[in-house]
CSV table of C-alpha atoms and ligand atoms in Angstrom, one decimal:
chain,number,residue,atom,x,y,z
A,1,UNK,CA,246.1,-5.5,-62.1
A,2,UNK,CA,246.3,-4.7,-58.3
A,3,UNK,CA,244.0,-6.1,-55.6
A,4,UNK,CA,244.3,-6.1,-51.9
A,5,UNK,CA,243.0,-10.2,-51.0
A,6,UNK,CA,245.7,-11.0,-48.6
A,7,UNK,CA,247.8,-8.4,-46.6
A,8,UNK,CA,250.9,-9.5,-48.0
A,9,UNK,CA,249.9,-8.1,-51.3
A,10,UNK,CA,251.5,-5.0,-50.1
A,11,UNK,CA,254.6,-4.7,-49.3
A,12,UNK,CA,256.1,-3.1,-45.6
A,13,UNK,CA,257.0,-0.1,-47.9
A,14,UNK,CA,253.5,0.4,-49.6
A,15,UNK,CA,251.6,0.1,-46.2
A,16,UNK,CA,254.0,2.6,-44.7
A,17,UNK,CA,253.1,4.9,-48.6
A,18,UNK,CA,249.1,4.3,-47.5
A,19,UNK,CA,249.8,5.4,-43.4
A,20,UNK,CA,251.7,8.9,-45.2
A,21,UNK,CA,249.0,9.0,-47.7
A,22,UNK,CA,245.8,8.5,-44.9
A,23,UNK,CA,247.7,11.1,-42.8
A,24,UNK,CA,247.8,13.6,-45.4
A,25,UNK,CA,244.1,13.0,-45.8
A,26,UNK,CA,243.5,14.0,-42.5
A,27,UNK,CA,245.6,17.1,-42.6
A,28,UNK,CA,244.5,18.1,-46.1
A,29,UNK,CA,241.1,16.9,-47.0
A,30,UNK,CA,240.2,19.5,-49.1
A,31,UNK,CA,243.1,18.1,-51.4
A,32,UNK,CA,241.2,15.0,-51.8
A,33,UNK,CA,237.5,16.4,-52.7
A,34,UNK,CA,237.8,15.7,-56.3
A,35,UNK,CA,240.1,12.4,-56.6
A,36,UNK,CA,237.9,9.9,-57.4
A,37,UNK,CA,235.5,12.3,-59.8
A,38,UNK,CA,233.4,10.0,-61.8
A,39,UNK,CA,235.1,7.2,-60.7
A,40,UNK,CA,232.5,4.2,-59.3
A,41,UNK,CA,233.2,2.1,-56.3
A,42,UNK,CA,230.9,-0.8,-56.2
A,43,UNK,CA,230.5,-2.9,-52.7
A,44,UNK,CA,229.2,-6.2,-52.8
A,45,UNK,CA,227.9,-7.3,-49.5
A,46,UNK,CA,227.8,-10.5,-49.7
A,47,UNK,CA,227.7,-10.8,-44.9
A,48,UNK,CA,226.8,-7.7,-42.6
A,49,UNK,CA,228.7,-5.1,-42.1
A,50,UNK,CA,228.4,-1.5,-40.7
A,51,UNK,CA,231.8,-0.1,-40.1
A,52,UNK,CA,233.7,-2.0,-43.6
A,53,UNK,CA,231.2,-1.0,-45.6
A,54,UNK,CA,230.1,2.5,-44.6
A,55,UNK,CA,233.7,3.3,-44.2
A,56,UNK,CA,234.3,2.3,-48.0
A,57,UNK,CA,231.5,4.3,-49.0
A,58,UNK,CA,232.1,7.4,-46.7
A,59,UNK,CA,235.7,7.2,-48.2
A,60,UNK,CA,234.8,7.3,-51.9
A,61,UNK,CA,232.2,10.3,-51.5
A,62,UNK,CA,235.1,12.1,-50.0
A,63,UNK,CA,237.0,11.4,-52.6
A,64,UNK,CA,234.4,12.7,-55.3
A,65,UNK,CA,233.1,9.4,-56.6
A,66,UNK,CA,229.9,7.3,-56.7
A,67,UNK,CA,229.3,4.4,-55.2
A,68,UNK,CA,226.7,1.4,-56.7
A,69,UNK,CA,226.2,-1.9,-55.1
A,70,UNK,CA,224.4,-4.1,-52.6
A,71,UNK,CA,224.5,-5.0,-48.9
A,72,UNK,CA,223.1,-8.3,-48.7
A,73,UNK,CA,223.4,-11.5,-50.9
A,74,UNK,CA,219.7,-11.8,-50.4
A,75,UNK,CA,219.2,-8.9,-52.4
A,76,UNK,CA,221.3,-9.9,-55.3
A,77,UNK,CA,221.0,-12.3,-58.3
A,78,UNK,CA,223.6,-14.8,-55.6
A,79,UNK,CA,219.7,-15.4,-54.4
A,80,UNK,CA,218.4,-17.2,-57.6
A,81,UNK,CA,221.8,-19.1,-57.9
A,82,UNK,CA,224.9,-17.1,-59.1
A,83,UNK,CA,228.0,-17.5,-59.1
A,84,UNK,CA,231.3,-15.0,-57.1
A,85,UNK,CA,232.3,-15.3,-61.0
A,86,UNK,CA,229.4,-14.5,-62.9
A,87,UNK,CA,228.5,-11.5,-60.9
A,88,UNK,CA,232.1,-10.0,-60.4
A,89,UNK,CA,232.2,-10.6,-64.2
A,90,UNK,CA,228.8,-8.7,-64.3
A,91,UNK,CA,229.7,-5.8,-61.7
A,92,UNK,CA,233.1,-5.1,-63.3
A,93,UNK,CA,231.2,-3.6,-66.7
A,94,UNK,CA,229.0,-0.6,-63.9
A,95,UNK,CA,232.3,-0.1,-61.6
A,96,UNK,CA,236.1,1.2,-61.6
A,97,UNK,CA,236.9,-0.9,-58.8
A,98,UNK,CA,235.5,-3.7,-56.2
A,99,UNK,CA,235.2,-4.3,-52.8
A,100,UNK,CA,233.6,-7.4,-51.6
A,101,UNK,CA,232.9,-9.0,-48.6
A,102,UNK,CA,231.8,-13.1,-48.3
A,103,UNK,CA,230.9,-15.8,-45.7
A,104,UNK,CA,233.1,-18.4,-47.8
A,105,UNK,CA,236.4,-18.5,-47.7
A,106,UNK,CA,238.4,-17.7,-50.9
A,107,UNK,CA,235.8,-16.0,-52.9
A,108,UNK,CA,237.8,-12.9,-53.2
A,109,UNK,CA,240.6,-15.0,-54.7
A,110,UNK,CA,237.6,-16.5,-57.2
A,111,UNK,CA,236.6,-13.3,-58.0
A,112,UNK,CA,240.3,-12.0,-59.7
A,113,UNK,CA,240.3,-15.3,-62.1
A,114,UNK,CA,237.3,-12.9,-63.8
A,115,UNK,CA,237.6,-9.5,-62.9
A,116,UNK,CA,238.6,-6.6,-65.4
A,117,UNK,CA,238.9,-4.2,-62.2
A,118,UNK,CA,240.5,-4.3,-59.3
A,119,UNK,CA,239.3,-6.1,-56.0
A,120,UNK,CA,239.3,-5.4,-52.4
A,121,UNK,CA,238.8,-8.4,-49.8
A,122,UNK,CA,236.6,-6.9,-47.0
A,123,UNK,CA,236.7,-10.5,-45.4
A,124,UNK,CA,236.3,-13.5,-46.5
A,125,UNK,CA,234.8,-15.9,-43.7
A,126,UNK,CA,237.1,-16.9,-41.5
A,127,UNK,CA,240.3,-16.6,-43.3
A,128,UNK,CA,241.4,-12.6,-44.1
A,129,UNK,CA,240.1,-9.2,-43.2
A,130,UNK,CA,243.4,-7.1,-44.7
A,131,UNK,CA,241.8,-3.7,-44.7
A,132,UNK,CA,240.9,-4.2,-41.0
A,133,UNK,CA,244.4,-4.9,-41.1
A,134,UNK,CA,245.2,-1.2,-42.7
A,135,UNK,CA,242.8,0.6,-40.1
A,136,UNK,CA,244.9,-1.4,-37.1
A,137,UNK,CA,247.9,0.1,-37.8
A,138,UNK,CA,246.9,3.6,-38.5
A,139,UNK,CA,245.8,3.1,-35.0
A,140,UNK,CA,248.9,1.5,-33.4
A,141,UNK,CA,251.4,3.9,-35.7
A,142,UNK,CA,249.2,7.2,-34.4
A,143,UNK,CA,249.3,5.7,-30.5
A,144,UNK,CA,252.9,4.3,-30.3
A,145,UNK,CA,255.0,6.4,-33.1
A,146,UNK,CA,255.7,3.0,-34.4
A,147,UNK,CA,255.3,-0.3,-35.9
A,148,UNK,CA,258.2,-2.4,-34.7
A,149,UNK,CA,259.4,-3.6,-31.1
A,150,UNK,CA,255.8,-4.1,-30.1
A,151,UNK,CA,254.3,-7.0,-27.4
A,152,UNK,CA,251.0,-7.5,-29.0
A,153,UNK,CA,248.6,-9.7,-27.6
A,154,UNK,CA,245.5,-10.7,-29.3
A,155,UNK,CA,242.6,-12.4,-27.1
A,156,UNK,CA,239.7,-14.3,-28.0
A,157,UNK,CA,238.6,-16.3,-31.2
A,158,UNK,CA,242.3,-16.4,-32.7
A,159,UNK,CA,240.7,-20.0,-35.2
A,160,UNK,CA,237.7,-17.3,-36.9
A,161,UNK,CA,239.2,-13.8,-36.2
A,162,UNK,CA,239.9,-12.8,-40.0
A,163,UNK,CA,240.8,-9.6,-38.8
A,164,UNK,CA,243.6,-11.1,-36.3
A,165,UNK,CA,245.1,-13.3,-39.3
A,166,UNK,CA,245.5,-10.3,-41.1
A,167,UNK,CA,246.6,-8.5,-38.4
A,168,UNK,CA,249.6,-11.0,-37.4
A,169,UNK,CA,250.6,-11.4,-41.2
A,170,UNK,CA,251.5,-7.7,-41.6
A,171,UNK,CA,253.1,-7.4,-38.0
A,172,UNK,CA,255.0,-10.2,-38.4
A,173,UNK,CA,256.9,-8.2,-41.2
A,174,UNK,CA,258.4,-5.6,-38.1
A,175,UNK,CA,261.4,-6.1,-36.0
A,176,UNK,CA,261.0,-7.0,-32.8
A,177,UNK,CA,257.4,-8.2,-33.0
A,178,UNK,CA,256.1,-10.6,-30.1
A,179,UNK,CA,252.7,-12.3,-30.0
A,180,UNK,CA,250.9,-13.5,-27.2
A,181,UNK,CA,248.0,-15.6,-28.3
A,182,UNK,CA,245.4,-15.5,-25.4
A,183,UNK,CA,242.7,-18.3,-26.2
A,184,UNK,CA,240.8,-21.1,-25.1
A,185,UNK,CA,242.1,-24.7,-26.5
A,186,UNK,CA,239.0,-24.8,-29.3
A,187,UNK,CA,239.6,-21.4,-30.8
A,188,UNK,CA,243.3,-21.4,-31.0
A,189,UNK,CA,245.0,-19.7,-34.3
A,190,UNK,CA,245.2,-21.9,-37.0
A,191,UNK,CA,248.1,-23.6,-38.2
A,192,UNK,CA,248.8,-21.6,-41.2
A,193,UNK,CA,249.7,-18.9,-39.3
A,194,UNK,CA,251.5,-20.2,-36.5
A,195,UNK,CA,253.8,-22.1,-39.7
A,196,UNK,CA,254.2,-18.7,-41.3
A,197,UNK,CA,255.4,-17.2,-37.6
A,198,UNK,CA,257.4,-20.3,-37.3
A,199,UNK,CA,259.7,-19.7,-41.0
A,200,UNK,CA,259.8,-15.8,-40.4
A,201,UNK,CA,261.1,-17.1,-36.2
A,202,UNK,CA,258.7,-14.5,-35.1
A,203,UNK,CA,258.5,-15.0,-31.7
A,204,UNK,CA,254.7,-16.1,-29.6
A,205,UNK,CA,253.7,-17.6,-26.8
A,206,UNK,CA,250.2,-19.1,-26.5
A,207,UNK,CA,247.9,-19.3,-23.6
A,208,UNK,CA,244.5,-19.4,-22.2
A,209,UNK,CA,245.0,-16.6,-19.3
A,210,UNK,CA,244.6,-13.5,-20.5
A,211,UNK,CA,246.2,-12.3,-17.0
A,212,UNK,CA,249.6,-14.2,-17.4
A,213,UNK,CA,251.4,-11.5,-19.7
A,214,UNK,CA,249.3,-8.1,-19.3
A,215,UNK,CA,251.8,-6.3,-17.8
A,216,UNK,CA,254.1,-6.6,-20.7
A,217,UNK,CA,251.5,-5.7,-23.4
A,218,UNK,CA,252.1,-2.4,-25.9
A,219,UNK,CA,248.8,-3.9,-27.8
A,220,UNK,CA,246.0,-6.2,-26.2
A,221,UNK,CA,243.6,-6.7,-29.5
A,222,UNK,CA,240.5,-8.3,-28.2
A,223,UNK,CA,238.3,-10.0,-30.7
A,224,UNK,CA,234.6,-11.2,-30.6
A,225,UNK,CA,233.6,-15.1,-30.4
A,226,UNK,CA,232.2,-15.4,-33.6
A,227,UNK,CA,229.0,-16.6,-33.7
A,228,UNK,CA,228.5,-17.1,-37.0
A,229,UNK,CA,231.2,-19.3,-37.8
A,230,UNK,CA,230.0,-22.1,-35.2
A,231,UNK,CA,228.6,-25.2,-36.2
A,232,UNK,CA,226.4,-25.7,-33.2
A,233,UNK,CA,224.7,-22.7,-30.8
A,234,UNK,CA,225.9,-24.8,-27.6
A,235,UNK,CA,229.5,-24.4,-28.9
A,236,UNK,CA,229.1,-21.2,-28.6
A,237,UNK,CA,227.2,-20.5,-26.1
A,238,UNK,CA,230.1,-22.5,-24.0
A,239,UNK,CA,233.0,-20.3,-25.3
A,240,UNK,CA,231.3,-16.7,-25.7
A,241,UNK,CA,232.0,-15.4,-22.9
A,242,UNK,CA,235.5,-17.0,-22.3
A,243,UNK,CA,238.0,-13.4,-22.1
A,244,UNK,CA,236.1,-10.3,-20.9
A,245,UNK,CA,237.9,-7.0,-20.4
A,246,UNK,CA,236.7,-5.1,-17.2
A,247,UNK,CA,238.2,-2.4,-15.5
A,248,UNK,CA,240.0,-4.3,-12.9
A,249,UNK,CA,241.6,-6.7,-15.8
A,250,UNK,CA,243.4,-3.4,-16.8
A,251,UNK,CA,245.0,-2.3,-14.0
A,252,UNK,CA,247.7,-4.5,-14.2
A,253,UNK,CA,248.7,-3.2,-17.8
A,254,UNK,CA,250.4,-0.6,-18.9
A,255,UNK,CA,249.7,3.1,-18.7
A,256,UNK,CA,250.7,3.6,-22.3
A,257,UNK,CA,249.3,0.0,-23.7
A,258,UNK,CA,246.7,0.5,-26.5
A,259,UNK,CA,243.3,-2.1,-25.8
A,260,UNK,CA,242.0,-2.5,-29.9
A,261,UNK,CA,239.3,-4.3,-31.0
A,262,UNK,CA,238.3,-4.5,-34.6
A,263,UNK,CA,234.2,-4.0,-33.2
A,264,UNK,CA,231.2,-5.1,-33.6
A,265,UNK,CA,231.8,-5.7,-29.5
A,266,UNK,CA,229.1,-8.2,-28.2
A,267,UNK,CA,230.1,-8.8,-24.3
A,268,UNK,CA,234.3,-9.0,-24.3
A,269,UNK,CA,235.3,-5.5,-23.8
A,270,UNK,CA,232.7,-4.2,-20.8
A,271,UNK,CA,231.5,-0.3,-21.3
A,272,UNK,CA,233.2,0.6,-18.5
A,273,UNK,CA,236.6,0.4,-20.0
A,274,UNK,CA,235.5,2.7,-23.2
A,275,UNK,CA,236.4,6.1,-20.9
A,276,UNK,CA,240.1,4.3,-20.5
A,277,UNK,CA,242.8,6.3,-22.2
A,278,UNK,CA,244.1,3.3,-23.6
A,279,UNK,CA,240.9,2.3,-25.2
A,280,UNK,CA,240.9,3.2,-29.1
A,281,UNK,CA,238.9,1.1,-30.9
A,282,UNK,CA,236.7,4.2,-32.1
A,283,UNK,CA,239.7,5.7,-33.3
A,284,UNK,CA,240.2,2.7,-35.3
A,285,UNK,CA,236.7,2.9,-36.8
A,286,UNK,CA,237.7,6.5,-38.1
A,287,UNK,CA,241.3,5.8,-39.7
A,288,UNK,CA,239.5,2.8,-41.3
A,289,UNK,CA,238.0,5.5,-43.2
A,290,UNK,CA,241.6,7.1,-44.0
A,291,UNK,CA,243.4,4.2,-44.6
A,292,UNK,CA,240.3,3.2,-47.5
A,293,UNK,CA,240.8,6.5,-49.2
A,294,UNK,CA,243.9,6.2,-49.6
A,295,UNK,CA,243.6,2.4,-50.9
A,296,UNK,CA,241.2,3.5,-53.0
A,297,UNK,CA,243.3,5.9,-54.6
A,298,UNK,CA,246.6,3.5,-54.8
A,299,UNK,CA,244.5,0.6,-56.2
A,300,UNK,CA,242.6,3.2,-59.4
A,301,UNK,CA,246.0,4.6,-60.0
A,302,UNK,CA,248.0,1.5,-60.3
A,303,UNK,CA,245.1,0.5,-62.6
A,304,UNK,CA,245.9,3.4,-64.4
A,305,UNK,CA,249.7,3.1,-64.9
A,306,UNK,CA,249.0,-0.6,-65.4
A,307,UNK,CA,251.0,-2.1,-62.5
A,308,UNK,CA,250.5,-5.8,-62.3
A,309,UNK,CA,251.5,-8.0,-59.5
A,310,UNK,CA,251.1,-11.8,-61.2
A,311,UNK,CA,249.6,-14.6,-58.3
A,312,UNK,CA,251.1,-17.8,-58.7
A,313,UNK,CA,249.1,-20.7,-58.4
A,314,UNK,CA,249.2,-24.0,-60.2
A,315,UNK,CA,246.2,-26.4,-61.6
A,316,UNK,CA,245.7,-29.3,-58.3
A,317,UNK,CA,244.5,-32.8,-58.8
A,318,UNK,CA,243.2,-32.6,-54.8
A,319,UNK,CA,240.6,-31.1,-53.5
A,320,UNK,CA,240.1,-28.8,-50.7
A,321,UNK,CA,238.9,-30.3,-47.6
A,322,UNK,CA,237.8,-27.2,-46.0
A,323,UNK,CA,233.9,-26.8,-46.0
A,324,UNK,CA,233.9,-23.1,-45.7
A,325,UNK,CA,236.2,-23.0,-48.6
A,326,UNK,CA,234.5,-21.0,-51.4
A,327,UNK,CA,235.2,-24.7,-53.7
A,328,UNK,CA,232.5,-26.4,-51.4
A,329,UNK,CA,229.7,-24.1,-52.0
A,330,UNK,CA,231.3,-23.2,-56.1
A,331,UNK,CA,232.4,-27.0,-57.0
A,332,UNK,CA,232.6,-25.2,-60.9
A,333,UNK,CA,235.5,-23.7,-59.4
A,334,UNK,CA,238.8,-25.0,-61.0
A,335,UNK,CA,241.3,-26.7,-58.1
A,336,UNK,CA,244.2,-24.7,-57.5
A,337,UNK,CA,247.1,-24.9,-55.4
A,338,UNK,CA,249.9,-22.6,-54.3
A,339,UNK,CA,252.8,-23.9,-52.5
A,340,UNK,CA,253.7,-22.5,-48.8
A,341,UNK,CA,256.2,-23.2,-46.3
A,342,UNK,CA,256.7,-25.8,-48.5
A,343,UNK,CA,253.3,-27.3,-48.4
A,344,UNK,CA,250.5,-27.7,-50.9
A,345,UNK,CA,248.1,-25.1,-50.3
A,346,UNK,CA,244.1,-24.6,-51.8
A,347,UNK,CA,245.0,-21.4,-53.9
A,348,UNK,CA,241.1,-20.0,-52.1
A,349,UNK,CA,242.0,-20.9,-48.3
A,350,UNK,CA,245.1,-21.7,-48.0
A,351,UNK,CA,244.1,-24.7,-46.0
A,352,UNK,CA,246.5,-28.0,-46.9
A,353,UNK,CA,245.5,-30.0,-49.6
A,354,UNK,CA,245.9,-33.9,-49.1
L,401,CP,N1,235.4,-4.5,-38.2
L,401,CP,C1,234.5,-4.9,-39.1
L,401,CP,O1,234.7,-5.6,-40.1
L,401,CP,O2,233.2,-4.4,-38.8
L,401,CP,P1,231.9,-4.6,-39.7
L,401,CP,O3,231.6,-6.1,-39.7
L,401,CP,O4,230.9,-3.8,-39.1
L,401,CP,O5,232.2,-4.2,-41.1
């Protein structure tokens, strides 16, 4: 079985396959109408969502098939108690395939111990948002006519941004990649990445002035503060307005740097800057849609053919410190570890295990 729970799941060779594949949707959609004909995507909503999960849906209709599911936990049997286990188990008898999105992080990575179908991680708290991920570099591969020797600077809540973990993880696989991490001290990127960066010697700087390197920026990927993930409202109410684009900001960029932003936008990119060239985080909202179909269809086919891809992870005697780990909220769940730039790693959140 193939799932998409982490970026790295795909190789450089099958996200460069889904960009050929999401730009053939657009030239030839016609093609696609029938793909997916009695084929059932469910999405379990688990957090709120407009663009990941309308996208999904718009993208299997286009394809010809159904979609079944839910768009809030309240609204599920998770309300009177059940488990990411039971009801993947449940929801993989009614549906071909799975997309899921949670507050707590790992659950997609519960949900494959007991899944006969294919699942698709539409973010999982704070840790991984990999099909952001796929719509950010339709984007940056339409703009630039590339995905290597790229500056890309990503500005704001780098410790909660799922979407700008995912984001570094696949970039980090190009040549000639530089980050520049733009952040205050309390919302800086967490170590897992910056130790991953650190093995592949991918070079970043990090700061907390989101003036010091615009000039040299191809990318600037602003990111909302995310409220949701705080433990107190004064915490964020300190940092929430820390990095704000304005118009003046960007006249010391580029002409041909790209500003993305993976939305919903609360205050960090001002309205003014949306009639910038440069600005294209609509466009990213519409090859989200692309890039879905054509995940959709490599995920159902490699069901199909019966491609497996086996995750290693080994039985742990520790467990996960991490309270937004799914293990805190699931303590059923089994302890598992995987082992990472030579560390011991929860197998859920990847967050060190002492
Ligand atoms: N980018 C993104 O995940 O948006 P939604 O939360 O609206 O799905």
């Amino acid at each position: 079985m193939r799932h998409l729970l982490d970026i790295t799941d795909f190789s450089v060779k099958e996200i460069s396959d889904l960009i050929e594949r999401a730009k053939d949707i657009i030239s030839n959609p016609s093609v696609y109408r029938e793909a997916c004909r009695y084929k059932k995507l469910a999405t379990l909503f688990f957090e709120p969502s407009t663009r990941t999960r309308l996208s999904f849906e718009a993208a299997m209709f286009e394809l010809g098939g159904n979609v079944l599911g839910f768009e809030a936990a309240s609204s599920s049997s998770t309300a009177k108690g059940e488990s990411v286990c039971d009801t993947i188990r449940t929801v993989s008898q009614y549906a071909d395939i799975i997309v899921m999105r949670h507050p707590d992080e790992g659950a997609p990575f519960a949900a494959v111990l007991d899944t006969g179908v294919p699942i698709i991680n539409a973010g999982d708290g704070g840790h991984n948002h990999p099909t952001q991920t796929l719509a950010d570099l339709l984007t940056i591969y339409r703009r630039h006519g590339r995905l290597d020797n790229l500056t890309v600077g990503l500005c704001g809540d780098l410790k909660f941004g799922r979407t700008v973990h995912s984001l570094i993880r696949a970039m980090s696989n190009y040549d000639n990649i530089r980050f520049v991490l733009i952040s205050p001290e309390e919302l800086k990127i967490p170590e897992y990445i910056t130790a991953e960066l650190d093995k592949k010697k991918v070079p970043y700087k990090e700061t907390a002035d989101m003036a010091e390197f615009m000039p040299e920026l191809d990318i600037l990927y602003m990111t909302r503060v995310q409220r949701e993930r705080f433990e107190t409202a004064e915490e964020y109410e300190r940092l929430k307005d820390c990095y704000i684009l304005t118009p003046e900001r960007m006249r010391s960029a580029s002409e041909t740097m790209s500003v993305l932003h993976p939305l919903p936008r609360v205050n960090e990119i001002s309205h003014e800057v949306d009639s910038d060239p440069r600005a294209c985080y609509f466009e990213q909202v519409a090859n989200g849609k692309y890039m879905r179909m054509a995940l959709i269809l490599k995920l159902l086919s490699a069901c199909e053919k019966g491609e497996e891809k086996p995750i290693t992870f080994y039985p742990s005697d520790k467990k996960c410190k991490n309270l937004h780990c799914i293990t805190a909220k699931e303590p059923e769940l089994k302890s598992l570890k995987i082992i990472k730039d030579g560390k011991e790693r929860c197998y859920y959140c990847e967050s060190e295990l002492h």
